[in-house]
XYZ file of C-alpha atoms in Angstrom:
661
model
C 15.422 -2.052 -18.418
C 19.204 -1.858 -18.141
C 22.069 -0.335 -20.088
C 21.661 -2.791 -22.928
C 23.795 -0.808 -25.374
C 26.935 -1.089 -23.217
C 28.065 -4.666 -22.494
C 29.898 -5.663 -19.333
C 30.577 -3.330 -16.433
C 30.596 0.445 -16.885
C 33.615 2.635 -16.192
C 33.912 6.386 -16.556
C 32.727 9.632 -15.043
C 31.274 13.100 -15.432
C 32.795 14.837 -18.433
C 32.611 18.634 -18.751
C 34.065 19.465 -22.184
C 32.466 22.923 -22.121
C 35.056 23.876 -19.491
C 37.926 23.223 -21.921
C 39.028 24.372 -25.378
C 38.232 21.936 -28.161
C 41.854 20.964 -28.710
C 41.759 19.335 -25.258
C 38.853 17.101 -26.281
C 41.030 14.974 -28.544
C 43.428 14.309 -25.696
C 40.505 13.490 -23.412
C 39.015 10.800 -25.619
C 42.463 9.305 -26.319
C 43.160 8.990 -22.593
C 39.650 7.711 -21.927
C 40.245 4.908 -24.398
C 43.597 4.160 -22.768
C 41.933 3.894 -19.345
C 39.106 1.672 -20.591
C 36.359 4.259 -20.150
C 33.153 3.123 -21.850
C 30.570 5.598 -20.490
C 30.655 9.293 -19.579
C 27.997 11.644 -18.250
C 27.735 14.822 -20.330
C 25.953 18.194 -20.105
C 24.781 18.074 -16.476
C 25.150 21.842 -15.961
C 25.003 23.003 -19.591
C 21.578 24.610 -19.866
C 22.921 28.129 -20.433
C 25.286 26.812 -23.135
C 22.642 24.718 -24.878
C 19.932 27.389 -24.719
C 21.689 30.779 -24.460
C 18.406 32.598 -25.091
C 14.765 31.506 -24.797
C 14.077 28.946 -27.518
C 17.429 29.567 -29.231
C 19.435 26.357 -29.085
C 23.149 25.859 -29.682
C 23.761 22.125 -30.054
C 26.795 22.330 -32.321
C 29.413 21.865 -29.608
C 27.458 18.962 -28.073
C 27.109 17.343 -31.490
C 30.884 17.388 -31.855
C 31.426 15.995 -28.359
C 29.018 13.086 -28.845
C 30.413 12.296 -32.279
C 33.953 12.285 -30.928
C 33.067 10.041 -28.008
C 31.256 7.578 -30.263
C 34.228 7.438 -32.650
C 36.325 6.212 -29.730
C 33.796 3.632 -28.534
C 32.536 5.642 -25.551
C 28.817 5.750 -24.791
C 27.012 8.711 -23.227
C 24.753 9.174 -20.250
C 23.228 12.367 -21.619
C 21.933 14.849 -19.049
C 18.924 17.027 -19.718
C 20.999 19.919 -18.291
C 18.138 21.141 -16.107
C 19.916 21.005 -12.747
C 20.532 24.766 -12.833
C 18.330 27.275 -14.696
C 20.200 29.788 -16.896
C 20.595 33.479 -15.978
C 18.144 34.655 -18.630
C 15.370 32.537 -17.092
C 15.825 33.674 -13.498
C 16.176 37.331 -14.516
C 13.075 37.271 -16.694
C 11.192 35.275 -14.039
C 12.689 36.026 -10.619
C 9.819 34.094 -9.028
C 11.580 30.923 -10.243
C 14.208 31.327 -7.518
C 13.529 29.393 -4.281
C 12.531 30.927 -0.951
C 13.791 29.597 2.375
C 11.739 29.027 5.547
C 12.591 32.514 6.775
C 11.145 34.174 3.677
C 14.408 35.042 1.901
C 14.436 34.515 -1.871
C 17.797 32.953 -2.715
C 20.019 34.534 -5.360
C 21.374 33.098 -8.585
C 25.033 32.048 -8.643
C 25.188 28.515 -7.270
C 23.207 25.532 -8.528
C 19.693 24.107 -8.120
C 18.421 27.654 -7.798
C 14.789 26.899 -8.599
C 11.388 26.453 -7.009
C 10.224 22.867 -7.734
C 6.589 24.007 -7.978
C 7.232 26.836 -10.440
C 5.197 26.255 -13.623
C 7.631 28.515 -15.488
C 10.584 26.385 -14.437
C 8.846 23.086 -15.162
C 7.708 24.204 -18.608
C 11.219 25.381 -19.486
C 12.767 22.061 -18.404
C 10.278 20.086 -20.471
C 10.972 22.204 -23.566
C 14.717 21.641 -23.237
C 14.295 17.912 -22.567
C 12.155 17.590 -25.697
C 14.656 19.506 -27.817
C 17.497 17.250 -26.628
C 15.480 14.069 -27.107
C 14.430 14.996 -30.630
C 17.964 15.954 -31.642
C 19.786 12.942 -30.194
C 17.106 10.248 -30.363
C 19.047 8.320 -32.989
C 22.590 9.197 -31.949
C 24.594 5.971 -31.560
C 26.409 7.258 -28.456
C 23.206 7.698 -26.436
C 22.973 4.962 -23.788
C 20.942 6.579 -21.008
C 19.132 9.794 -20.075
C 20.224 11.631 -16.931
C 17.460 13.960 -15.687
C 18.598 17.001 -13.694
C 21.157 16.161 -10.965
C 21.098 15.179 -7.289
C 17.577 16.344 -6.529
C 17.286 17.903 -3.021
C 21.021 18.444 -2.665
C 20.657 22.229 -2.365
C 16.927 22.754 -2.881
C 14.932 20.196 -0.948
C 11.974 22.514 -0.399
C 10.754 25.980 -1.312
C 8.479 28.189 0.806
C 7.386 30.737 -1.822
C 3.802 31.632 -2.696
C 3.809 29.309 -5.716
C 4.891 26.438 -3.479
C 2.136 27.404 -1.037
C -0.461 27.139 -3.824
C 0.961 23.803 -4.917
C 0.969 22.592 -1.300
C -2.720 23.462 -0.967
C -3.535 21.516 -4.151
C -1.571 18.557 -2.799
C -3.409 18.750 0.540
C -6.806 18.935 -1.152
C -6.009 15.788 -3.128
C -4.832 14.002 0.027
C -7.439 15.150 2.572
C -10.373 15.966 0.247
C -11.885 18.633 2.486
C -11.012 21.203 5.144
C -12.695 18.968 7.704
C -10.382 16.158 6.625
C -7.363 18.430 6.900
C -8.358 19.784 10.314
C -8.931 16.264 11.603
C -5.643 14.924 10.224
C -3.621 17.870 11.501
C -5.354 18.020 14.895
C -5.857 21.765 14.485
C -7.952 22.068 17.627
C -4.559 22.076 19.372
C -3.126 25.596 19.762
C -6.088 27.164 17.970
C -5.040 26.305 14.402
C -8.467 25.397 12.959
C -8.687 26.394 9.272
C -11.902 27.734 7.704
C -10.570 28.414 4.190
C -7.881 26.753 2.083
C -6.183 30.097 1.486
C -5.315 30.199 5.193
C -3.036 27.174 4.855
C 0.638 27.984 4.351
C 3.901 26.038 4.295
C 5.517 25.515 7.720
C 7.600 28.660 7.530
C 9.637 29.987 10.433
C 7.224 30.549 13.339
C 7.412 31.827 16.943
C 7.459 28.300 18.352
C 7.210 24.633 17.357
C 5.307 23.996 14.137
C 2.430 21.515 14.010
C 4.239 18.166 13.484
C 1.413 16.783 11.316
C 1.694 19.824 9.058
C 5.446 19.323 8.910
C 5.042 15.630 8.024
C 2.710 16.477 5.155
C 5.147 19.178 4.057
C 7.965 16.624 3.865
C 5.749 14.339 1.804
C 4.720 17.197 -0.475
C 8.286 18.447 -0.968
C 9.451 14.981 -2.051
C 6.472 14.716 -4.411
C 7.017 18.220 -5.830
C 10.556 17.363 -6.894
C 9.388 13.981 -8.176
C 6.843 15.791 -10.352
C 9.726 17.729 -11.920
C 11.519 14.479 -12.725
C 8.380 12.802 -14.063
C 7.581 15.734 -16.353
C 10.956 15.433 -18.077
C 10.841 11.636 -18.058
C 7.468 11.646 -19.838
C 8.923 13.625 -22.740
C 12.036 11.445 -22.960
C 9.992 8.218 -22.973
C 7.655 9.660 -25.602
C 10.493 10.489 -27.991
C 12.995 7.741 -27.056
C 10.966 4.929 -25.463
C 13.825 2.420 -25.542
C 16.442 4.577 -23.815
C 16.646 4.099 -20.012
C 15.962 7.165 -17.857
C 17.537 7.852 -14.471
C 18.412 10.572 -12.018
C 21.244 10.227 -9.541
C 20.309 9.559 -5.924
C 22.361 10.631 -2.914
C 22.723 7.451 -0.849
C 20.645 7.325 2.364
C 18.999 10.735 1.979
C 16.241 11.846 4.342
C 14.628 14.444 2.088
C 13.287 12.193 -0.700
C 11.214 9.026 -0.435
C 13.374 6.862 -2.676
C 10.810 4.020 -2.747
C 8.492 6.339 -4.696
C 11.309 7.775 -6.786
C 12.776 4.424 -7.791
C 9.394 3.303 -9.111
C 9.620 6.148 -11.656
C 13.146 5.251 -12.820
C 14.348 2.629 -15.277
C 17.745 2.346 -13.591
C 18.671 3.307 -10.032
C 21.868 5.349 -9.928
C 23.659 6.717 -6.884
C 26.307 9.268 -5.920
C 28.406 8.019 -2.999
C 31.265 9.808 -1.270
C 32.552 7.819 1.725
C 34.754 9.986 3.935
C 38.314 8.576 4.100
C 38.621 10.070 7.607
C 35.544 8.216 8.904
C 36.374 4.856 10.561
C 32.872 3.634 9.652
C 33.036 4.800 6.035
C 32.864 1.355 4.452
C 29.920 0.318 6.654
C 27.917 3.439 5.799
C 28.738 2.980 2.112
C 27.672 -0.666 2.172
C 24.343 0.289 3.754
C 23.673 2.881 1.045
C 24.679 0.439 -1.708
C 22.334 -2.215 -0.332
C 19.558 0.371 -0.333
C 20.235 1.153 -3.995
C 20.145 -2.538 -4.882
C 16.918 -2.990 -2.918
C 14.998 -0.055 -4.399
C 14.168 -1.962 -7.587
C 15.571 -5.332 -6.475
C 17.967 -5.366 -9.412
C 21.494 -4.180 -10.296
C 22.085 -0.440 -10.042
C 24.878 1.946 -11.052
C 27.348 3.980 -8.998
C 27.136 7.125 -11.128
C 29.384 9.367 -9.044
C 32.180 8.735 -6.554
C 35.448 10.464 -5.720
C 38.786 9.197 -7.031
C 40.372 10.822 -3.972
C 39.452 13.999 -2.033
C 36.201 15.911 -2.389
C 35.906 19.692 -2.190
C 32.986 20.326 0.142
C 33.882 18.951 3.581
C 35.480 21.125 6.269
C 38.616 18.996 5.867
C 38.914 17.167 2.541
C 41.057 14.129 3.264
C 42.406 12.311 0.168
C 42.145 8.570 -0.308
C 45.286 6.606 0.493
C 46.766 4.379 -2.217
C 44.457 1.462 -2.924
C 41.335 2.976 -1.331
C 39.847 4.200 -4.629
C 40.079 0.639 -5.956
C 38.727 -0.915 -2.767
C 35.754 1.447 -2.556
C 34.975 0.774 -6.213
C 35.098 -2.991 -5.753
C 32.795 -2.626 -2.761
C 30.146 -0.972 -4.936
C 30.425 -3.801 -7.473
C 30.138 -6.340 -4.662
C 26.858 -4.772 -3.544
C 25.224 -4.849 -6.963
C 26.481 -1.906 -9.004
C 26.977 -2.666 -12.687
C 29.779 -0.143 -12.962
C 32.050 2.404 -11.348
C 31.702 6.064 -12.328
C 33.378 9.133 -10.897
C 33.035 12.838 -10.529
C 34.940 13.847 -12.492
C 36.979 12.873 -15.566
C 39.330 15.874 -15.861
C 39.968 18.002 -12.776
C 38.537 21.496 -13.138
C 40.744 24.581 -13.186
C 38.116 26.942 -11.768
C 34.849 27.050 -9.855
C 33.731 25.570 -6.510
C 34.941 22.071 -7.474
C 38.428 22.886 -8.732
C 39.947 21.035 -5.760
C 37.657 18.012 -6.161
C 39.727 15.043 -7.328
C 39.393 13.548 -10.797
C 40.341 10.468 -12.779
C 42.756 12.744 -14.668
C 44.151 15.201 -12.078
C 45.767 18.604 -12.484
C 49.169 16.901 -12.593
C 48.213 14.852 -15.647
C 49.390 11.359 -16.569
C 52.545 11.349 -14.451
C 50.611 11.073 -11.190
C 49.654 8.314 -8.761
C 46.000 9.169 -9.386
C 46.305 8.499 -13.109
C 48.143 5.228 -12.501
C 45.337 4.133 -10.161
C 42.754 5.132 -12.782
C 44.464 2.918 -15.367
C 44.743 0.003 -12.925
C 41.106 0.252 -11.874
C 39.957 0.330 -15.485
C 41.824 -2.924 -16.047
C 40.192 -4.469 -12.944
C 36.734 -3.453 -14.118
C 37.348 -5.135 -17.474
C 38.513 -8.327 -15.721
C 35.226 -8.386 -13.780
C 32.989 -7.830 -16.819
C 31.167 -11.143 -16.379
C 29.837 -10.005 -12.981
C 27.467 -7.548 -14.727
C 23.827 -8.424 -14.156
C 24.478 -10.813 -11.263
C 22.043 -10.387 -8.377
C 22.229 -10.799 -4.615
C 20.010 -13.059 -2.511
C 19.526 -11.747 1.030
C 17.933 -13.551 3.962
C 17.712 -10.462 6.187
C 15.642 -7.327 5.581
C 16.021 -3.986 7.337
C 12.862 -1.898 7.213
C 13.135 1.737 6.136
C 10.073 3.967 5.942
C 10.419 7.629 4.985
C 7.171 8.640 6.718
C 8.537 7.216 9.968
C 11.861 8.948 9.354
C 10.229 12.336 8.780
C 7.900 11.929 11.745
C 10.591 10.642 14.095
C 12.881 13.589 13.454
C 10.299 16.360 13.708
C 11.963 19.203 15.613
C 10.889 20.348 19.080
C 8.034 17.879 19.556
C 9.573 14.530 20.545
C 10.566 12.941 23.882
C 14.184 13.067 22.666
C 15.930 14.427 19.590
C 18.648 11.779 19.910
C 16.741 9.109 17.984
C 18.140 9.441 14.450
C 16.945 6.868 11.953
C 20.177 6.592 9.979
C 22.042 5.761 13.195
C 19.365 3.264 14.200
C 19.755 1.511 10.841
C 23.537 1.445 11.226
C 23.335 0.002 14.737
C 21.871 -3.210 13.260
C 23.499 -3.085 9.852
C 27.065 -2.814 11.182
C 27.128 -6.191 13.003
C 25.373 -7.865 10.071
C 27.978 -6.394 7.714
C 30.794 -7.576 10.003
C 29.391 -11.123 9.864
C 29.117 -11.205 6.074
C 25.314 -11.434 6.174
C 23.582 -10.111 3.043
C 20.940 -7.482 3.778
C 18.101 -5.992 1.748
C 16.218 -2.874 2.749
C 12.458 -2.871 2.394
C 9.415 -0.685 3.117
C 7.219 -2.004 5.930
C 4.189 -2.779 3.760
C 6.035 -5.035 1.321
C 5.634 -8.828 1.188
C 8.511 -10.007 3.389
C 8.125 -13.758 2.904
C 11.512 -14.037 1.128
C 13.391 -13.235 4.346
C 14.197 -15.418 7.341
C 14.797 -12.394 9.567
C 13.199 -8.955 9.379
C 14.501 -6.107 11.530
C 12.587 -2.863 12.023
C 15.008 -0.583 13.908
C 12.182 1.915 14.260
C 8.592 2.188 13.020
C 7.501 5.366 14.783
C 4.709 5.695 12.217
C 2.942 2.362 11.854
C -0.372 1.702 10.131
C -2.677 -1.288 10.356
C -1.400 -2.318 6.920
C 2.189 -2.240 8.118
C 1.262 -4.361 11.125
C -0.605 -6.876 8.963
C 2.406 -7.283 6.656
C 4.680 -7.903 9.640
C 2.227 -10.361 11.196
C 2.097 -12.277 7.896
C 5.884 -12.643 7.822
C 6.681 -16.337 8.411
C 10.183 -15.831 9.826
C 11.810 -14.045 12.743
C 10.949 -10.409 13.425
C 12.697 -7.753 15.524
C 11.109 -4.387 16.297
C 13.093 -1.577 17.888
C 11.933 1.015 20.432
C 9.535 3.911 19.966
C 7.625 1.940 17.336
C 3.904 1.788 16.652
C 3.515 5.228 18.213
C 1.437 7.144 15.651
C -0.748 6.578 12.603
C -0.339 8.032 9.107
C -1.548 11.442 10.357
C 1.045 11.495 13.156
C -1.651 10.928 15.788
C -0.997 8.638 18.743
C -2.683 5.245 18.488
C -5.497 4.490 20.911
C -4.084 2.750 23.951
C -0.572 4.004 23.231
C 2.446 2.237 21.785
C 3.062 -0.107 20.102
C -0.386 0.514 18.632
C -1.312 -1.960 15.886
C 1.755 -4.044 16.792
C 0.473 -4.705 20.346
C -0.967 -8.165 19.727
C 1.959 -9.241 17.554
C 4.583 -8.179 20.109
C 2.614 -8.886 23.283
C 3.708 -5.698 25.056
C 2.389 -2.310 26.091
C 4.562 0.769 26.622
C 3.514 2.757 29.675
C 6.193 5.402 29.599
C 9.128 6.494 27.464
C 12.253 7.163 29.480
C 14.873 8.769 27.226
C 18.373 8.948 28.698
C 20.354 12.195 28.892
C 23.731 12.366 27.177
C 26.375 10.427 29.090
C 23.848 8.355 31.071
C 23.678 4.592 30.530
C 21.369 1.807 31.631
C 22.435 -1.784 32.254
C 20.351 -4.549 30.674
C 20.876 -8.207 31.644
C 19.707 -11.171 29.564
C 18.306 -14.348 31.074
C 21.649 -16.098 30.533
C 23.484 -13.383 32.473
C 24.919 -11.385 29.561
C 25.194 -7.706 30.428
C 24.400 -5.070 27.791
C 24.740 -1.299 27.997
C 21.894 0.847 26.707
C 22.191 4.510 25.795
C 19.800 7.198 24.592
C 16.506 5.399 25.140
C 14.606 3.098 27.532
C 10.917 2.328 28.126
C 8.655 1.268 30.970
C 7.299 -1.903 29.424
C 4.434 -4.196 30.409
C 4.587 -7.736 29.006
C 1.291 -9.488 28.353
C 0.604 -13.015 29.517
C 2.434 -15.478 27.299
C 5.161 -12.998 26.355
C 8.650 -14.190 27.255
C 11.063 -11.749 28.874
C 14.531 -12.161 27.350
C 16.266 -9.346 29.248
C 15.520 -7.008 32.137
C 16.776 -3.627 33.262
C 19.200 -3.654 36.180
C 19.406 -0.623 38.442
C 17.595 2.691 38.397
C 13.840 3.310 38.222
C 13.359 0.472 35.699
C 15.149 -2.173 37.807
C 13.683 -5.605 37.164
C 11.321 -4.469 34.442
C 11.258 -6.099 30.969
C 13.719 -4.645 28.459
C 13.655 -7.236 25.661
C 10.688 -9.540 25.053
C 9.563 -12.219 22.639
C 6.156 -13.499 21.617
C 6.296 -16.334 19.136
C 8.856 -15.330 16.518
C 8.570 -11.579 17.250
C 11.126 -9.822 19.480
C 10.752 -6.304 20.885
C 13.599 -4.112 22.152
C 12.534 -1.255 24.406
C 16.085 0.129 24.547
C 19.105 0.865 22.377
C 22.014 -1.461 23.237
C 25.440 -0.062 22.404
C 26.211 -3.413 20.823
C 23.254 -5.589 19.800
C 25.601 -8.393 18.655
C 24.703 -10.887 21.454
C 21.015 -10.530 20.648
C 21.699 -10.595 16.917
C 23.778 -13.766 17.048
C 20.958 -15.577 18.819
C 18.463 -14.350 16.218
C 20.689 -15.379 13.305
C 21.216 -18.830 14.797
C 17.488 -19.276 15.395
C 16.780 -18.249 11.808
C 19.497 -20.532 10.414
C 21.455 -17.668 8.848
C 25.234 -17.738 8.413
C 27.559 -15.286 6.711
C 28.552 -15.843 3.089
C 32.153 -16.677 4.061
C 31.303 -18.589 7.218
C 31.823 -17.443 10.806
C 34.842 -15.606 12.131
C 35.612 -12.888 9.578
C 38.679 -10.870 10.648
C 38.008 -7.288 11.702
C 37.915 -4.971 8.707
C 37.271 -7.735 6.174
C 34.051 -7.562 4.192
C 32.527 -10.628 2.542
C 29.783 -10.180 -0.007
C 28.301 -12.672 -2.451
C 26.854 -11.402 -5.726
C 25.325 -14.243 -7.646
C 27.973 -16.959 -7.668
C 30.834 -14.496 -7.153
C 32.318 -14.007 -3.689
C 33.930 -10.624 -2.989
C 36.426 -10.470 -0.116
C 37.613 -6.946 0.699
C 40.224 -6.074 3.291
C 39.512 -2.533 4.476
C 42.294 -2.765 7.055
C 45.919 -1.677 6.873
C 47.278 -5.085 7.916
C 47.149 -8.467 6.118
C 44.156 -10.650 6.967
C 43.531 -14.357 6.442
C 40.126 -15.620 5.383
C 38.977 -19.181 4.760
C 37.466 -19.637 1.306
C 34.321 -21.786 1.414
C 35.090 -23.349 -1.988
C 37.833 -23.520 -4.642
C 37.805 -21.247 -7.647
C 39.612 -18.505 -9.542
C 40.368 -14.939 -8.463
C 39.030 -12.858 -11.338
C 41.279 -9.938 -10.401
C 44.526 -11.884 -10.823
C 43.520 -15.007 -12.739
C 45.196 -17.210 -10.132
C 43.521 -20.465 -9.050
C 42.597 -20.722 -5.377
C 42.173 -24.200 -3.867
C 39.815 -23.205 -1.074
C 40.709 -22.895 2.572
C 42.880 -20.053 3.918
C 43.777 -17.125 1.693
C 45.646 -14.016 2.805
C 44.473 -10.581 1.712
C 47.026 -7.812 1.735
C 46.197 -4.407 3.213
C 43.332 -2.859 1.241
C 43.419 -5.757 -1.175
C 40.636 -7.899 -2.534
C 39.738 -11.261 -4.027
C 36.790 -11.873 -6.319
C 36.268 -15.624 -6.288
C 34.589 -17.329 -9.222
C 33.769 -20.851 -8.014
C 35.216 -23.792 -9.871
C 32.561 -25.509 -11.995
C 31.235 -28.648 -10.373
C 31.667 -31.894 -12.300
C 28.482 -33.787 -13.053
């Protein structure tokens, strides 16, 4: 289900009319219409205004806002306003407030100040969601429901007694019995054997390292506890308004929530993305997160929040240079978003986000920011026909939240330098630079659509995961420290790579993590020298397994570093630059970039359906060869094919010329 009530691409942002006197609202909607805004998000943090006392609702101001927006042709992504409980609720029920791992109950005065497992909180959110749904079920402005806001941003987990009870219920459903729990958690280690369910607590602050299996289950539970909050509100909304899409805004590549599970409960995937203008890898990180959003439901998604310029929450909040707002927005469209939305519409005068940029800044309509807002709105309208177009990828990167949680368990690993997001980026970056389309996928999914599958890390690998990888007909790459443990975080019999041993044809005898600043040379069979950092392994290759590269120097001298059995390659190290290995894999799989080889540095090429997006993230002109003639949708100019020059931070969106029969 998509945003069927709003044709074309979406353009707009978070609108907070409750922060302004009503006479400002008329100016807002007039300027929104001038900018081409067709969707705004309303009421995200309005619970205390909508329900100022228990069961006493004040919808009059929201009625007027929605009516006014509809009169000006602007649709509404209506929030359920449950992101922050009101003062009356937390004062009447102080147990609603969350407790941190050290036992401190956090005070009211910020946002997301709630325990996800609190039955009082959940019941109150459901009552408000029902009241909103029943009041606005037939309102013509309603285009989508927005449940809560950025789950796990401030409250990813709660360690209170109510959460402990909920955790025990979750564990009983998962492990069935205390014997099952003790076996899964390996409680014979360090004398942790449980004899009654009441003895089981969340992994609060302890004298030393916490049981990693307990911590893994806690991560799973915490994601599920927040998901239960979302699903409770969603059930009411779908009951009352079954035809209105329901979403909640994700936070890009976030460790705390298993977005595969969450996306299955959503009608539309939406994301909040804030690339740092000071980060030289900002566009690569953003592209990775956008490809994840597109992959979660394998359909178009929506960029629901982004920054027109500076944010307000980094140590140094660098603004976006001229043209960067447009370029970042076009990048989201290139990677499958059906719109560009911002936080926020009008810049706030007070509160923690008063210095966060907005489509309409403090300086008003005489500013560069407003001129860029108007220009971007015009670009979005020119690209309207791109809405709904999908992306076909030949490469899949595997991302598994259980592996992520297990890999980054504190104080229990051979090295704390293996970070999954960085491992993903190490492969994604060279693919992005080559214009190769990438999907992300969970390891158990059918992968037959892809010519190349890359698993940067599968620390936790089950027999089912291994079977899915073995069934993949194309090329496979598995990174180091994979196949180490099962679903209970217990080491596989015989050691790594566990159930992947026959597929990869290797056995890991010893992990040899590298200290900071230490490198290891790796040499391929054709003499190419690679530099590995962070991680190496003592590897034994089985008979029939080809050695593609060996370690040179040090204790591992001459030992296998990269191997291949059939179509499956294993890397026992982390090359600084995997490009030489990647290029060979792409060639063997018959994969080329969407704009051909040789993209200039800083130029991104992305095909969405039949449309080719070329984005120059650099500050110098760049020349790219168009693979076919067509029309640039942004300018309307015909392009004959062949070389085209992109100005600094400029873009072309090529619509191919129709072929003659």
